[in-house]
Coordinates of C-alpha atoms and ligand atoms in Angstrom, one line a residue:
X63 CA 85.3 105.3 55.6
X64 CA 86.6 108.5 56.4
X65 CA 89.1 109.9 54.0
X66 CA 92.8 110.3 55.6
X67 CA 93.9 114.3 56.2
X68 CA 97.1 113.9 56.8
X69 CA 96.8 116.3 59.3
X70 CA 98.4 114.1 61.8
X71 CA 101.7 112.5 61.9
X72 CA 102.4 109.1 62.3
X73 CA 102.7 108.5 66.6
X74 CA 104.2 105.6 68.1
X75 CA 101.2 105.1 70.5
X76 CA 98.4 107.2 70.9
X77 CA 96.5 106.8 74.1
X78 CA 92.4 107.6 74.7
X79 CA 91.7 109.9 77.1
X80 CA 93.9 112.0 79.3
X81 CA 92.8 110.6 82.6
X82 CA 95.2 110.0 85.5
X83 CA 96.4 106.3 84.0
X84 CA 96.4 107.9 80.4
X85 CA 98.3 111.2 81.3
X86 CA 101.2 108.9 83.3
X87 CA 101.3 106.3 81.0
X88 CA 101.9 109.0 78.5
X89 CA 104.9 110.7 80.9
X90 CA 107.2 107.5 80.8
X91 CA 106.4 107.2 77.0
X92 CA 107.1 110.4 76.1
X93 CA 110.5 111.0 78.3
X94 CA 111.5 108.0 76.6
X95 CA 110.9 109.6 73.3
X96 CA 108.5 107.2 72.0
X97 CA 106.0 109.9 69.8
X98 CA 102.7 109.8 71.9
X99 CA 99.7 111.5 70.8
X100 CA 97.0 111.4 73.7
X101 CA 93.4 112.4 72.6
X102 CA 90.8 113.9 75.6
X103 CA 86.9 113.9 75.1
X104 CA 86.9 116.8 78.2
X105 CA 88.1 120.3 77.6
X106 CA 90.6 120.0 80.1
X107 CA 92.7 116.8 81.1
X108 CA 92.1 114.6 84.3
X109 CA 89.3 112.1 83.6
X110 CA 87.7 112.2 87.4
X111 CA 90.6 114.6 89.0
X112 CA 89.3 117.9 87.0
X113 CA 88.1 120.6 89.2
X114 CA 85.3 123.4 87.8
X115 CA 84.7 127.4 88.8
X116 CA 81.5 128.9 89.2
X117 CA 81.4 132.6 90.7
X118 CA 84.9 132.6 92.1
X119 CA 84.8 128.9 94.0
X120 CA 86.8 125.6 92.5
X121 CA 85.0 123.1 93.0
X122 CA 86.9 119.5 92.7
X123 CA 84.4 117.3 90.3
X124 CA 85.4 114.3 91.8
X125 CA 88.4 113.2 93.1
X126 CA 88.7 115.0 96.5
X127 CA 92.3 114.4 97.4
X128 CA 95.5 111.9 96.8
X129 CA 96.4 109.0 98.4
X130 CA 100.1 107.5 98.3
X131 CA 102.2 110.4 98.9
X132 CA 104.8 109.2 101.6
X133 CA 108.3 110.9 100.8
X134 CA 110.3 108.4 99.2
X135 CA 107.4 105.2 99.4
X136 CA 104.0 106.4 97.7
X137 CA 103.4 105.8 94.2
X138 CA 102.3 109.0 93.8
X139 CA 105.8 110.4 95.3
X140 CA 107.4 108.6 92.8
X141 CA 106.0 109.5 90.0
X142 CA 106.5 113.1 91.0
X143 CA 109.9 112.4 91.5
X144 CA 110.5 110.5 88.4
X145 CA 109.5 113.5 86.3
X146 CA 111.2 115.8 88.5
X147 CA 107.7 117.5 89.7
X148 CA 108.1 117.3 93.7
X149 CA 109.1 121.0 93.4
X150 CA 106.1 122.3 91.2
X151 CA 103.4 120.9 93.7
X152 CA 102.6 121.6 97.2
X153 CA 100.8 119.1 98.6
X154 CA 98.6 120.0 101.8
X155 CA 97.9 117.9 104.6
X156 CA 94.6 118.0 108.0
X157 CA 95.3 116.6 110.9
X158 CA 92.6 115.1 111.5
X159 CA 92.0 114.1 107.9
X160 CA 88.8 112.1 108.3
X161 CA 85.9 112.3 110.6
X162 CA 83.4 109.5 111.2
X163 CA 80.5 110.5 112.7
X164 CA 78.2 107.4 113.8
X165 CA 74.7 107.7 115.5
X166 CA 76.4 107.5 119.0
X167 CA 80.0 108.2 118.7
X168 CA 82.2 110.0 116.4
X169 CA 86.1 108.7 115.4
X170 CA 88.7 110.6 113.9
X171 CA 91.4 109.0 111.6
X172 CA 94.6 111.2 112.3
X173 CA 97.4 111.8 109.8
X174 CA 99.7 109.8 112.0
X175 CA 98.3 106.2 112.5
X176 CA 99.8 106.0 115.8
X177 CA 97.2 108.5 117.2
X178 CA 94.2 106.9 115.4
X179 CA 95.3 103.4 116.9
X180 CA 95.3 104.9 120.2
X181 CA 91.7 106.7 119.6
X182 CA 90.0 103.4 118.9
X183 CA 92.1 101.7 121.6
X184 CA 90.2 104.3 124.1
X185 CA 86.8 103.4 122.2
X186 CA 87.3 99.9 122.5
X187 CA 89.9 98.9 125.5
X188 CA 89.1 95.2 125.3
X189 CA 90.5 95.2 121.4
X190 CA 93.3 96.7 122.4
X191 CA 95.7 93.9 121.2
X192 CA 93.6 93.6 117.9
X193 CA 93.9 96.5 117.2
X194 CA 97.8 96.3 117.4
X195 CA 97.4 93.4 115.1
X196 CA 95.6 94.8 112.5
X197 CA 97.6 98.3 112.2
X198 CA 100.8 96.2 112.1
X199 CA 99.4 93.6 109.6
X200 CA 98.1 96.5 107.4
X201 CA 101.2 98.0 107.3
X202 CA 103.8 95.4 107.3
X203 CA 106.7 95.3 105.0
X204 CA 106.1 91.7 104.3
X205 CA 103.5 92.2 101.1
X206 CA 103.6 89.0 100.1
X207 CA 102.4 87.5 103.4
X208 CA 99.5 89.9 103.2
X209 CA 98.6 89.5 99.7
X210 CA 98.7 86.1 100.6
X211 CA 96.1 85.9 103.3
X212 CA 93.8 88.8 101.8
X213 CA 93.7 87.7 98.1
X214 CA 91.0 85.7 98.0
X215 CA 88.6 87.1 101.3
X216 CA 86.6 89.8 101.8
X217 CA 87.1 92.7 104.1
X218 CA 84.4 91.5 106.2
X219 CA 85.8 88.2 106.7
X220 CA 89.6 89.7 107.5
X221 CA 87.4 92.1 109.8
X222 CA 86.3 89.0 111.5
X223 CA 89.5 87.2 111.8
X224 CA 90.9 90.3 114.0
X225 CA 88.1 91.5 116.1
X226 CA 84.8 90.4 118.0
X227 CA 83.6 93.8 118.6
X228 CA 80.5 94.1 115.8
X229 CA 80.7 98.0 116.2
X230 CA 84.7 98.3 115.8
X231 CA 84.3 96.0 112.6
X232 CA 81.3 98.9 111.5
X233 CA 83.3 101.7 112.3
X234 CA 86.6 100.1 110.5
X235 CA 85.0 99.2 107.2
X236 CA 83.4 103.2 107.0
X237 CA 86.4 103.9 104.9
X238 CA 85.5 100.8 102.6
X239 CA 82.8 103.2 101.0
X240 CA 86.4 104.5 98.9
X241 CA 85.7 101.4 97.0
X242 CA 81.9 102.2 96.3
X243 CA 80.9 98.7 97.5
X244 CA 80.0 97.2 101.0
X245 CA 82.5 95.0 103.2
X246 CA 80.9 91.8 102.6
X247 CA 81.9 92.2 99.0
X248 CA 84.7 94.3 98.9
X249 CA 88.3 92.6 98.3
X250 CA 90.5 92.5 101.6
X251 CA 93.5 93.0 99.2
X252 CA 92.2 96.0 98.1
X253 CA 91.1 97.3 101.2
X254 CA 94.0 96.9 102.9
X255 CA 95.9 98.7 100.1
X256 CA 93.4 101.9 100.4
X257 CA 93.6 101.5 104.0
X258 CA 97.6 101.4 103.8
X259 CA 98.0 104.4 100.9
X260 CA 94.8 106.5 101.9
X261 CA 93.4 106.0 105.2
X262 CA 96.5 105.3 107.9
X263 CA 98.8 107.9 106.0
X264 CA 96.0 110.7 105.3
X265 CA 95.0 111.8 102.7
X266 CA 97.4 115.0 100.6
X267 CA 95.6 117.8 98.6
X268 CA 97.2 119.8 95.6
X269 CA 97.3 123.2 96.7
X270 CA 95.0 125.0 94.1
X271 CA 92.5 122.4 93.5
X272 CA 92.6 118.7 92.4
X273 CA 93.4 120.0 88.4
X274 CA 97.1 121.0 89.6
X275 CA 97.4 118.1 89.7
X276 CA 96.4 116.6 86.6
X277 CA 97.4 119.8 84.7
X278 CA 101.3 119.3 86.0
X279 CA 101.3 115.8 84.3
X280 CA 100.0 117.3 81.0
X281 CA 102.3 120.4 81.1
X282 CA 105.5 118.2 81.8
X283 CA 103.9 115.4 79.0
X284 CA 104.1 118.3 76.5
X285 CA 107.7 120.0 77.4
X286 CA 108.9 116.2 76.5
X287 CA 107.1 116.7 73.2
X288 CA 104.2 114.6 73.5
X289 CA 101.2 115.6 72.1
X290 CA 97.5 116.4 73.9
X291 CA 94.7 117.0 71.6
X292 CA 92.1 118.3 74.1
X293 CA 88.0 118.4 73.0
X294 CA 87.9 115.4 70.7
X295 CA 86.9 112.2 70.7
X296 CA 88.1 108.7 69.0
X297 CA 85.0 107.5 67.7
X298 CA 86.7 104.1 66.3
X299 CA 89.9 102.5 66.9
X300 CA 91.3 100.4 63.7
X301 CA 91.5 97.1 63.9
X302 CA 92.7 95.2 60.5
X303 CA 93.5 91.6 60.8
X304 CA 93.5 91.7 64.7
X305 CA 96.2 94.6 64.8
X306 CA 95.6 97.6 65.6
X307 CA 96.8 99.7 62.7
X308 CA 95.2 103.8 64.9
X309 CA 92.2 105.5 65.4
X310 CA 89.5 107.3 64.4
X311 CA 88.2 111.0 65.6
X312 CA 85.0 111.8 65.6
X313 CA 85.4 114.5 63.2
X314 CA 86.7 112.2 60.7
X315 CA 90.6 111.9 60.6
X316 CA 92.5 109.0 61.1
X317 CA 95.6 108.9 62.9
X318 CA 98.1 105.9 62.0
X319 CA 99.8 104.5 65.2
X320 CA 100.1 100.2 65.6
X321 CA 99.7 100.8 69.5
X322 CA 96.6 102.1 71.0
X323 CA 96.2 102.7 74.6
X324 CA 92.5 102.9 75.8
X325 CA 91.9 105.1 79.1
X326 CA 88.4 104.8 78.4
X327 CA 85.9 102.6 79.8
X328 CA 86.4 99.8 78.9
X329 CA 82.7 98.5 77.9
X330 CA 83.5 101.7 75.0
X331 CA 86.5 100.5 73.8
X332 CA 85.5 97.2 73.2
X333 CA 81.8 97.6 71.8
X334 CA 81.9 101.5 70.1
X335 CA 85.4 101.8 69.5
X336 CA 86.4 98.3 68.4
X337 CA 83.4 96.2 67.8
X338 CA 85.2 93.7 66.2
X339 CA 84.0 90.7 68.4
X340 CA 87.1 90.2 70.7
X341 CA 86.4 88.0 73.4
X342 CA 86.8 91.1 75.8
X343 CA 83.3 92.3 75.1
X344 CA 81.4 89.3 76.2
X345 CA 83.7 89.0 79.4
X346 CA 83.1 93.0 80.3
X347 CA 79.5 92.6 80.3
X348 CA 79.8 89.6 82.9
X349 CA 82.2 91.9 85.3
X350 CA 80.6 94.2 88.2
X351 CA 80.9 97.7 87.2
X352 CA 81.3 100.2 90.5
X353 CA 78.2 102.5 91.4
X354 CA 78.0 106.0 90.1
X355 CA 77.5 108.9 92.3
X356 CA 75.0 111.6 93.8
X357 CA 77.4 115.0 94.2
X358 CA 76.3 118.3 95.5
X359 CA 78.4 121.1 95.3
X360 CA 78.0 124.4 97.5
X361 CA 79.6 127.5 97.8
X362 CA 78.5 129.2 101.1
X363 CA 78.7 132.5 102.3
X364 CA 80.2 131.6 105.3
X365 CA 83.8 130.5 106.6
X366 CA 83.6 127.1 108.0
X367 CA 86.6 127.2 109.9
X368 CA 84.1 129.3 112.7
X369 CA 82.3 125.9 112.8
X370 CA 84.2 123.2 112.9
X371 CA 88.2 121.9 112.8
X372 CA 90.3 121.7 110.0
X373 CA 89.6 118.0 108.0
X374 CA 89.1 116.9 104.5
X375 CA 85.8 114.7 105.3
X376 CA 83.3 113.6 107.4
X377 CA 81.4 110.2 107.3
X378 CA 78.1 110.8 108.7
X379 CA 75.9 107.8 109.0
X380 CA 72.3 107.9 110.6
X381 CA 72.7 104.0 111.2
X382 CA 75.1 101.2 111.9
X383 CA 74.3 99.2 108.7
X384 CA 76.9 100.2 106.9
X385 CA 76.9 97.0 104.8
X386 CA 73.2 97.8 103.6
X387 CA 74.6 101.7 103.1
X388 CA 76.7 100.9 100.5
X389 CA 75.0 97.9 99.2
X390 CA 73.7 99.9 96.0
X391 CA 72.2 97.4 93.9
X392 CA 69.8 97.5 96.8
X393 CA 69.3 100.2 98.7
X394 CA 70.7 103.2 96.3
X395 CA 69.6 101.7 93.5
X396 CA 67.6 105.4 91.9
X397 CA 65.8 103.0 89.7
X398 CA 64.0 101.6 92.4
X399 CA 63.0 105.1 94.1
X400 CA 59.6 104.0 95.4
X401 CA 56.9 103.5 92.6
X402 CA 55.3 106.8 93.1
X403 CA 58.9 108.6 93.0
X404 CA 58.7 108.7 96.6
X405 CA 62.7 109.4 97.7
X406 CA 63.6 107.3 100.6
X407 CA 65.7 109.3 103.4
X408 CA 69.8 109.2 103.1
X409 CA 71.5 106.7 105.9
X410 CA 74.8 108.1 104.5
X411 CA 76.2 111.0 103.2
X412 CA 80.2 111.7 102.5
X413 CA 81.3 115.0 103.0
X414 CA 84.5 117.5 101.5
X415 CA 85.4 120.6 103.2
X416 CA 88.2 121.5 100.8
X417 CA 88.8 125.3 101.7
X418 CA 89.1 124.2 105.2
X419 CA 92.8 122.8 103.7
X420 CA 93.2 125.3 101.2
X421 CA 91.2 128.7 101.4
X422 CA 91.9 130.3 98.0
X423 CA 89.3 127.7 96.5
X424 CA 86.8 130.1 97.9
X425 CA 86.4 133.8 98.0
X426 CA 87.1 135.4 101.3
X427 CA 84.8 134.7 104.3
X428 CA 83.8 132.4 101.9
X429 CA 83.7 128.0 101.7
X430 CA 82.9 125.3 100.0
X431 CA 81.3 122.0 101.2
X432 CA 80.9 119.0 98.8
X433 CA 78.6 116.1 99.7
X434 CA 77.6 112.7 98.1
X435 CA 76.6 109.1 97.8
X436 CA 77.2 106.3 95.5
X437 CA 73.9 105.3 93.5
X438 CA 73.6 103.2 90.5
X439 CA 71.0 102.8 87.9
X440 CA 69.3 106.6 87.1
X441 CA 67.1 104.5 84.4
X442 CA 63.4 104.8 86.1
X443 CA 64.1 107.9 88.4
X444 CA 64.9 110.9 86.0
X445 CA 61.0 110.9 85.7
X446 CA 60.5 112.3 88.7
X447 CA 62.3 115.3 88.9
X448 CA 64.6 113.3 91.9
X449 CA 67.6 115.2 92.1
X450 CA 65.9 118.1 93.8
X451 CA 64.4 115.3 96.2
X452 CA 67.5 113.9 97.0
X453 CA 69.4 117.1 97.0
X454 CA 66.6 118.2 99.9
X455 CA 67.3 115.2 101.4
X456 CA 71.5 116.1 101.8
X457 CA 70.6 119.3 103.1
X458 CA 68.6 118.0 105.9
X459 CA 72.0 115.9 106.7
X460 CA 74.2 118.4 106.4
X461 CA 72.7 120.5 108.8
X462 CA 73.4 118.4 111.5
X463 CA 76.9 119.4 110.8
X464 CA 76.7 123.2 109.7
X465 CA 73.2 124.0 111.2
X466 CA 71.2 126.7 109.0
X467 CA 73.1 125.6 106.0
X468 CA 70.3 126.7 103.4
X469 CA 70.7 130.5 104.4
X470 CA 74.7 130.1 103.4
X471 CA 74.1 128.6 99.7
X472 CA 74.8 131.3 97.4
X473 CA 76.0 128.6 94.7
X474 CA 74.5 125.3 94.2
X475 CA 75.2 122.6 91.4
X476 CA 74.6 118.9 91.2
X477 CA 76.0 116.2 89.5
X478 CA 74.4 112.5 88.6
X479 CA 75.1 109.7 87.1
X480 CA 74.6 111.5 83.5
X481 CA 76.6 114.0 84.4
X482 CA 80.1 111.5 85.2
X483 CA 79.0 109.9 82.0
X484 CA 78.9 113.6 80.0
X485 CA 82.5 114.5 81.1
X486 CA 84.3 111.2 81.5
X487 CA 82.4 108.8 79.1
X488 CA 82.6 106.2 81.9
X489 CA 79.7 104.0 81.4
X490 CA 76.4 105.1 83.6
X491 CA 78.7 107.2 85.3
X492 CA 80.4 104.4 87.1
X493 CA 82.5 105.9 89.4
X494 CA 85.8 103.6 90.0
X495 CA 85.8 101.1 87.0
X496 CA 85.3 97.8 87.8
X497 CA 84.6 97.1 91.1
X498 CA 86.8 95.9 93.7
X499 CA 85.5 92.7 94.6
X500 CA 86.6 89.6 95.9
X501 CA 86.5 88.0 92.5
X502 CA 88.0 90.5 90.5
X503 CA 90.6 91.5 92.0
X504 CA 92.7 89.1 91.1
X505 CA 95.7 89.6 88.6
X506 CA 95.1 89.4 85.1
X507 CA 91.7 89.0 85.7
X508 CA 91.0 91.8 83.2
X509 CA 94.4 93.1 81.9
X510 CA 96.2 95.6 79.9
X511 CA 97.2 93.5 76.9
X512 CA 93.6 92.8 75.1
X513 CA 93.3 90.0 72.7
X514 CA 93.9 92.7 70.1
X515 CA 97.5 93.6 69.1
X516 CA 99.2 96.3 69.8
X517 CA 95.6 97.1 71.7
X518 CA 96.2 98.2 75.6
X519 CA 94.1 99.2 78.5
X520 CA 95.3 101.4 81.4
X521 CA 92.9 102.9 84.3
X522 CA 90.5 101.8 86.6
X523 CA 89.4 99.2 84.3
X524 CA 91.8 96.7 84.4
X525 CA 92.9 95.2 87.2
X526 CA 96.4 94.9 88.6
X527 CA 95.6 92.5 91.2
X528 CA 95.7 94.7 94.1
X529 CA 92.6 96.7 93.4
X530 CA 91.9 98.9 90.0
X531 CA 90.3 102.1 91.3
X532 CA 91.5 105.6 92.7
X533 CA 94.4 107.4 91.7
X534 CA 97.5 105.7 93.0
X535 CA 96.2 102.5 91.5
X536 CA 95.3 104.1 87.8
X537 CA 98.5 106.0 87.6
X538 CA 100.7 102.6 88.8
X539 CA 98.3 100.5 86.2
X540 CA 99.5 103.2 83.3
X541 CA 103.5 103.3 84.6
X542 CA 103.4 99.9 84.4
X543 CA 102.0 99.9 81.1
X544 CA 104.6 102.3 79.3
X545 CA 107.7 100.1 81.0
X546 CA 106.3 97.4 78.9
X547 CA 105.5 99.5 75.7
X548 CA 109.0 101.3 76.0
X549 CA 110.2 97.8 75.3
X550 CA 108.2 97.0 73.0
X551 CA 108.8 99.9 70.7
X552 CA 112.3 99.9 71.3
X553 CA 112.4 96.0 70.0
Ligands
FAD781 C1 82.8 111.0 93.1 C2 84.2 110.4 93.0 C3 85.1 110.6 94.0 C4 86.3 110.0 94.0 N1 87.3 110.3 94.9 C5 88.5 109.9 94.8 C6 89.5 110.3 95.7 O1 89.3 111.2 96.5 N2 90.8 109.8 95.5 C7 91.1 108.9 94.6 O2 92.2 108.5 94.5 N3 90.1 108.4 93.7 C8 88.9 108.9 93.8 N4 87.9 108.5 92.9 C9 88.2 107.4 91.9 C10 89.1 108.0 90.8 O3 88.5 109.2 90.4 C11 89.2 107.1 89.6 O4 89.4 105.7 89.9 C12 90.3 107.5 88.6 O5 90.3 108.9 88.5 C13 90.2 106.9 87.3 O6 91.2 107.4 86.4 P1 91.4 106.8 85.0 O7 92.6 107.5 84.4 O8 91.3 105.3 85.0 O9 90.0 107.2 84.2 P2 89.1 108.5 84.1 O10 89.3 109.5 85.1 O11 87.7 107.9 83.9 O12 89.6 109.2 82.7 C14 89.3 108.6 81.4 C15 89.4 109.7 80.4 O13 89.2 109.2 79.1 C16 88.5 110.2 78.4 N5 87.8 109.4 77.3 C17 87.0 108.4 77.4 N6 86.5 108.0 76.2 C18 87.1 108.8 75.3 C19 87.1 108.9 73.9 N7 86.3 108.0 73.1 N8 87.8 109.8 73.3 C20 88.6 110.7 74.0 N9 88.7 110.7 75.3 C21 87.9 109.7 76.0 C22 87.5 110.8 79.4 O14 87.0 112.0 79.0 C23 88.4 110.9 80.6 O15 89.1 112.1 80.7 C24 86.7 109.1 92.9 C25 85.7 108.9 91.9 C26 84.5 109.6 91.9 C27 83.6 109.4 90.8

């Protein structure tokens, strides 16, 4: 056992890892003056919304922009709002904000809905009145009738109670790749919240880069004297008697809290950091865990602007099978690279143009251009030397969008699955927690309160029953959480 150093107080919760969910959750506490210490593995805190610079371009490492943002309605607004933050943050809008670019026609999803219901209604005249349907049911006021119907369906199957058209049903279930899974799989409740918070109201970017974001949560977390010990880890959390009594750090000290907040993975906390046989680490092992991703970064030596319009991303598929495209225990599976290492070619690539929204990510005449794929299971391919395969294989893509793209690169950096797992401990770099499908997306399914007490989850791994992954969802899972802690501790 590690001797105790007395180097840190006594908290009243301290929370692992400074993620989205960890840094909110952490907000409420500590404007409530509960005593919160929150630890961070990274050097910086943001989990999946930190952004890196390399030769004078800020590259966003994951996250690519915000969803749930509507003035007075998003969940993001609020939380601004509730810690008086709307001020410190300009939040940047395209119009278009997506493009989908199929093998024989190319859609744009607008920021105002109205203009992307009227762009498919051109596409496809005879869904006309479908398509009315679906906007309106997507975002109706009534959420309990539309909980109700999606709950336990996927969003193929709602897909199929509104339209006939196969290729309008493709086109609308593009976006689904958000949740890293395909639509046959993928909960309707959850889709319909990404498609209400993300997709129908565009998508907002921090001006500066994704960390603003992030970075204005920990500043205003530390002016209400909460505590953020950056570049450490908790090796162990302290569990005596089935309560939690604090953690460990990797470098040996203890710190004494009796209410521990995980942010990390959640397969972590309950077999390295707890291991005390709770019923939670058999059940995590059974759940689907999202896919990691493939992410290339460029800086080119070009401005983009010259080629194409202003928009955060582009969905460019080389085929209509969408479901098979994001399908990754089958077909993205890097495990299963061909026998021989062989890389098979890309059906899919997502793309991020985030100095066509803000242009001080880049130097002058200067942009950046981010693209990727989900993939799962690197076991099997690191042998052969793949990521320059696939990275070949992206380029050939992306030059259908910015042709002679290679003779722009003057910085170049890839991230795997190793690579999500090095900064954000997330288990083979899974990208959104547990995955959002039919089955587990259902509330309390995998909650915050653990069997353990005074041991809580908050983040993309435990579900809320509406969908556990991106940032609205992981920074509503952790305001929820301190309401019910604030309670607690008060009591
Ligand atoms: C490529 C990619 C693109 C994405 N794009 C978007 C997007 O555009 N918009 C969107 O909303 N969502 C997006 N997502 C999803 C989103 O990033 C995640 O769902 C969300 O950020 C998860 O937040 P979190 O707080 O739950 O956890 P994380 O971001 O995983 O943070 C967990 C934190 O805990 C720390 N930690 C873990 N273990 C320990 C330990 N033992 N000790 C100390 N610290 C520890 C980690 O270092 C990390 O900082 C994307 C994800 C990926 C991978």
């Amino acid at each position: 056992m590690p001797t105790e150093k007395n180097k840190y107080d006594k908290y009243d919760v301290v929370i692992v890892g400074a993620g989205i969910s960890g840094l909110v959750c952490g907000c409420y506490l500590a404007k409530a003056n509960v005593r919160v210490l929150i630890v961070e593995h990274h050097d910086k805190p943001g989990g999946y919304c930190t952004s890196f610079s390399r030769k004078g371009y800020t590259f966003d490492a994951a996250v690519h922009y915000l969803g749930s943002c509507r003035e007075n309605e998003g969940i993001i607004y609020s939380i601004l709002k509730d810690h008086s933050l709307l001020d410190k943050i300009n939040l940047l809008r395209n119009d278009p904000c997506e493009k989908i670019i199929m093998p024989n026609e190319t859609i744009y999803i607008r920021k105002d809905n109205e203009n992307t219901r009227e762009e498919l209604k051109q596409k496809f005249p005879e869904e006309k009145g479908n398509i009315d349907r679906f906007f309106n049911f997507i975002l109706s006021g009534e959420l309990l009738s539309v909980i109700a119907k999606t709950r336990y369906i996927s969003f193929e199957k709602l897909l199929n109670e509104f339209f006939i058209d196969p290729k309008l049903k493709i086109i609308l279930s593009v976006p689904i790749g958000n949740l890293g899974i395909a639509p046959s799989k993928a909960s309707a409740l959850a889709s319909v919240f990404l498609y209400r918070e993300y997709i129908l109201d565009g998508g907002y970017y921090p001006e500066g880069g994704i960390q603003s974001f992030p970075d204005l949560l920990a500043c205003r977390f530390r002016e209400y004297g909460g505590e953020l010990l950056l570049s450490h880890d908790v090796s162990g959390i302290i569990v005596e008697n089935r309560k939690v009594m604090g953690v460990k750090l990797r470098e040996g000290d203890v710190i004494r809290s009796n209410i521990v907040v995980s942010n990390a993975d959640a397969v972590n906390t309950f077999e390295k950091m707890t291991s005390c046989g709770c019923e939670e680490s058999e059940k995590i092992r059974k759940l689907e865990m999202s896919p990691s991703a493939f992410i290339v970064y460029l800086g080119l030596n070009t401005d983009l602007e010259k080629v194409m319009e202003r928009h955060f991303s582009t969905w460019l598929f080389s085929t209509y099978d969408v479901e098979r495209c994001y399908d990754t225990e089958n077909n993205y599976n890097l495990g299963k690279i061909d026998g021989r290492g062989k890389v098979f070619d890309l059906d899919y690539i997502i793309c991020h143009f985030p100095s066509l929204i803000d242009k001080k990510l880049a130097p002058e005449n200067r942009s950046i251009v981010r693209a990727m794929l989900w993939v799962k299971d690197e076991n099997g391919a690191t042998k052969y030397n793949y990521e320059e395969k696939i990275y070949k294989k992206i380029i050939t893509k992306l030059e259908k969008i910015i042709p002679d793209i290679e003779k722009f690169i003057e910085v170049k950096e890839i991230a795997v699955p190793r690579t999500l797992n090095r900064y954000t401990l997330n288990s083979n770099g899974s990208a959104l927690g547990l995955a959002s499908t039919v089955a587990q997306v259902d509330k309390n399914y995998f909650p915050s309160q653990t069997s353990i007490s005074g041991l809580y989850l908050t983040g993309h791994w435990v579900t809320n029953g509406i969908g556990q992954s991106g940032i609205p969802l992981v920074a509503y899972c952790g305001r929820n959480l301190a309401a019910t802690l604030i309670r607690n501790v008060s009591n």
